[in-house]
JSON list of C-alpha atoms in Angstrom, two decimals:
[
{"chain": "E", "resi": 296, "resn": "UNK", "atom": "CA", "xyz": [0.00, 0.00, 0.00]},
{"chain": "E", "resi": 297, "resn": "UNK", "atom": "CA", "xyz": [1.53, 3.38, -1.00]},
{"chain": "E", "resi": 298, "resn": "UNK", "atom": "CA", "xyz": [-0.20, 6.50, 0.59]},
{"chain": "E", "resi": 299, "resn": "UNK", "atom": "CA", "xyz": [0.88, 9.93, -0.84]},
{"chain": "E", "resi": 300, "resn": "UNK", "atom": "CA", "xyz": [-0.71, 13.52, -1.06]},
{"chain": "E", "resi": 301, "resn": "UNK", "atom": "CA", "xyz": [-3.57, 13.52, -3.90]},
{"chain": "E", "resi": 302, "resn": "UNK", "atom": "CA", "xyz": [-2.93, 12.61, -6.94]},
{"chain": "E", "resi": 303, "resn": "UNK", "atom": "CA", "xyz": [-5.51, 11.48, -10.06]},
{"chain": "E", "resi": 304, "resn": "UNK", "atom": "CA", "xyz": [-3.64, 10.05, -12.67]},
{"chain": "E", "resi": 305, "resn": "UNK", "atom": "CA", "xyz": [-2.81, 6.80, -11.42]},
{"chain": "E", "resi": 306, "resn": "UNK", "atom": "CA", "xyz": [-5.64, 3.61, -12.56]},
{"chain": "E", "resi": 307, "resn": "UNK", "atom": "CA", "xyz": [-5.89, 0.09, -11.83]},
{"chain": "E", "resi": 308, "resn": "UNK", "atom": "CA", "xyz": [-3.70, -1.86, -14.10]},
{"chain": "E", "resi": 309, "resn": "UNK", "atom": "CA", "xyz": [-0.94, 0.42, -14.43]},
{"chain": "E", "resi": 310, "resn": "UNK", "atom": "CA", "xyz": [2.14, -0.60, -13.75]},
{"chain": "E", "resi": 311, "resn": "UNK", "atom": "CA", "xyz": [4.20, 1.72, -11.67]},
{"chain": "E", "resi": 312, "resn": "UNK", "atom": "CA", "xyz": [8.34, 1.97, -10.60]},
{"chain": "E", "resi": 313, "resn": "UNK", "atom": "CA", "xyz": [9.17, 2.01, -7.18]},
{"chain": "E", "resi": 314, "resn": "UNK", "atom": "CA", "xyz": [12.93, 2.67, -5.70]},
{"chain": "E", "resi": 315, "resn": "UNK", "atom": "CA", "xyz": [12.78, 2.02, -2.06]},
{"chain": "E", "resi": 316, "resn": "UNK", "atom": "CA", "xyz": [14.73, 4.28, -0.24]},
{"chain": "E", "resi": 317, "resn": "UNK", "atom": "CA", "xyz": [15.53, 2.56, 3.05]},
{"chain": "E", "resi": 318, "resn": "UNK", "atom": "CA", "xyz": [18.21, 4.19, 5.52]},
{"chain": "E", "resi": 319, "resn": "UNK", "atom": "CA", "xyz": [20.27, 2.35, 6.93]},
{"chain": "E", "resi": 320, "resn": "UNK", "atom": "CA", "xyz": [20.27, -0.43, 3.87]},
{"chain": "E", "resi": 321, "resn": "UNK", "atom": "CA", "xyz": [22.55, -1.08, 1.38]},
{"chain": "E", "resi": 322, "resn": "UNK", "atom": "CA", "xyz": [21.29, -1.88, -2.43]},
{"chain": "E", "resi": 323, "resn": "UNK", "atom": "CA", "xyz": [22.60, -5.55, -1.90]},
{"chain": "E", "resi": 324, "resn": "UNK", "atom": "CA", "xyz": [20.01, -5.83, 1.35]},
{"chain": "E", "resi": 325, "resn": "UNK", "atom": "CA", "xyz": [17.30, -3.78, -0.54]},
{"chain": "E", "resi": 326, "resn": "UNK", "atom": "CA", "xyz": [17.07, -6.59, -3.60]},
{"chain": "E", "resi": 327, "resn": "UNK", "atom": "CA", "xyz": [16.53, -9.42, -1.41]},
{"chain": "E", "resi": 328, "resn": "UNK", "atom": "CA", "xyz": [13.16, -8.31, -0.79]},
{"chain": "E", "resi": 329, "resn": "UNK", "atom": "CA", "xyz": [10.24, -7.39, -2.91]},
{"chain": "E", "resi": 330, "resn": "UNK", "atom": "CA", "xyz": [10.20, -3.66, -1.69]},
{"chain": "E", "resi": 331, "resn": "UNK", "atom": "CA", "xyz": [11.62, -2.38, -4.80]},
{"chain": "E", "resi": 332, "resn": "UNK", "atom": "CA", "xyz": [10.89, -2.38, -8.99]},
{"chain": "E", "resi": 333, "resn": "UNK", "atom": "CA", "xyz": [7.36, -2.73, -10.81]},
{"chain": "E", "resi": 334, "resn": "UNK", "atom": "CA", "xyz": [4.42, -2.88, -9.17]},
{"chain": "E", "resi": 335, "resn": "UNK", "atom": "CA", "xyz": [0.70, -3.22, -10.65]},
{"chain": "E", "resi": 336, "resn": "UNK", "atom": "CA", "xyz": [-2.00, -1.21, -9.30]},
{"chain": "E", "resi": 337, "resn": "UNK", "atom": "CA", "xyz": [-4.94, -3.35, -8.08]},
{"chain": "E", "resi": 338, "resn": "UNK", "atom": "CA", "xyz": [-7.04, -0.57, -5.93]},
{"chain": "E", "resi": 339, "resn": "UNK", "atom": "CA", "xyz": [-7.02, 3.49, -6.04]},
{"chain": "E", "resi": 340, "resn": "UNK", "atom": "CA", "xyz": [-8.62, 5.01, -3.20]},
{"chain": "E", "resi": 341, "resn": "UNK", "atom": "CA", "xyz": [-8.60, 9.33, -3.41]},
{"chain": "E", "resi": 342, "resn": "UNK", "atom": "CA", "xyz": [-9.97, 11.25, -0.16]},
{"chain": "E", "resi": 343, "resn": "UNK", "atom": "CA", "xyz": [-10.67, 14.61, -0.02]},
{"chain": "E", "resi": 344, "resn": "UNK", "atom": "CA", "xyz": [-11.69, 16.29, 2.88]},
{"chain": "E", "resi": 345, "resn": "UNK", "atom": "CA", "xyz": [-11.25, 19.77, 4.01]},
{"chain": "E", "resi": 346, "resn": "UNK", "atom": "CA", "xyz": [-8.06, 20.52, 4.52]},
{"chain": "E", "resi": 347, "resn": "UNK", "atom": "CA", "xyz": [-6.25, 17.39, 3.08]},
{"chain": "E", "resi": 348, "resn": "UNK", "atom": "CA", "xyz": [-6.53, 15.17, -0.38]},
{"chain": "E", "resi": 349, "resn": "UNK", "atom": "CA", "xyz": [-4.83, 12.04, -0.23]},
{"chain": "E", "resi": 350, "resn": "UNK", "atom": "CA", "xyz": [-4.32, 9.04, -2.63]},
{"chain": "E", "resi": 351, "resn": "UNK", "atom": "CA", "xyz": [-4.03, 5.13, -1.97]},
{"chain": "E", "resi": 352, "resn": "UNK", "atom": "CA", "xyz": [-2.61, 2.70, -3.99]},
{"chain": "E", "resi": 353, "resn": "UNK", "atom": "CA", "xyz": [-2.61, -0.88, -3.86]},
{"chain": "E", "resi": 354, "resn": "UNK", "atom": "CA", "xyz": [-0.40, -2.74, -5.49]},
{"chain": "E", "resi": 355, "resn": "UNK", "atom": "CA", "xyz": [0.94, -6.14, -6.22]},
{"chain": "E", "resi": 356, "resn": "UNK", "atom": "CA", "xyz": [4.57, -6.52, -6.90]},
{"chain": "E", "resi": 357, "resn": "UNK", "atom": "CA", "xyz": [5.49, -8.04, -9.97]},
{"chain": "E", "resi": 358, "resn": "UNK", "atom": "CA", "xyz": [9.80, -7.98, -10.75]},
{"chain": "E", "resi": 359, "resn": "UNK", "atom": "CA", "xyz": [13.01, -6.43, -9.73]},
{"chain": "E", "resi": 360, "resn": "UNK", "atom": "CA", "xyz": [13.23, -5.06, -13.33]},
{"chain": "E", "resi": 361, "resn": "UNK", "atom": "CA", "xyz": [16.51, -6.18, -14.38]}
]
C-alpha cells in the first residue's frame, strides 16, 4: 500500500516503478526483498476532505526489473 498527497492520474492496471529508499540499507540488502521495482496497481482510493486530499494505492509486486 503506497499512501501519498492527492494525486488522479494513477488507474488500476498500471504498472508503476518504485525505488525504495531505506536508511540504513545497502542496495545488496534492498534486492533481497520485494520492496523495490514494478508494481501493478490493483485498488485506487482518493480522499478529499477539508483541509487534506490524499491518494491510496494498492499494489501487487510483480519484478526487480533487471
Amino acid at each position: 500500500t503506497i499512501t501519498m498527497y492527492g494525486v488522479t492520474n494513477y488507474k488500476p492496471g498500471m504498472l508503476i516503478y518504485i525505488h525504495p529508499s531505506i536508511n540504513g540499507t545497502t542496495a545488496k540488502k534492498e534486492d533481497r526483498l520485494p520492496i523495490g521495482g514494478y508494481f501493478v496497481i490493483t485498488k485506487v482510493n482518493s480522499v478529499i476532505e477539508p483541509g487534506s486530499f490524499f491518494t491510496t494505492l494498492k499494489c501487487t509486486w510483480q519484478t526487480f526489473g533487471y
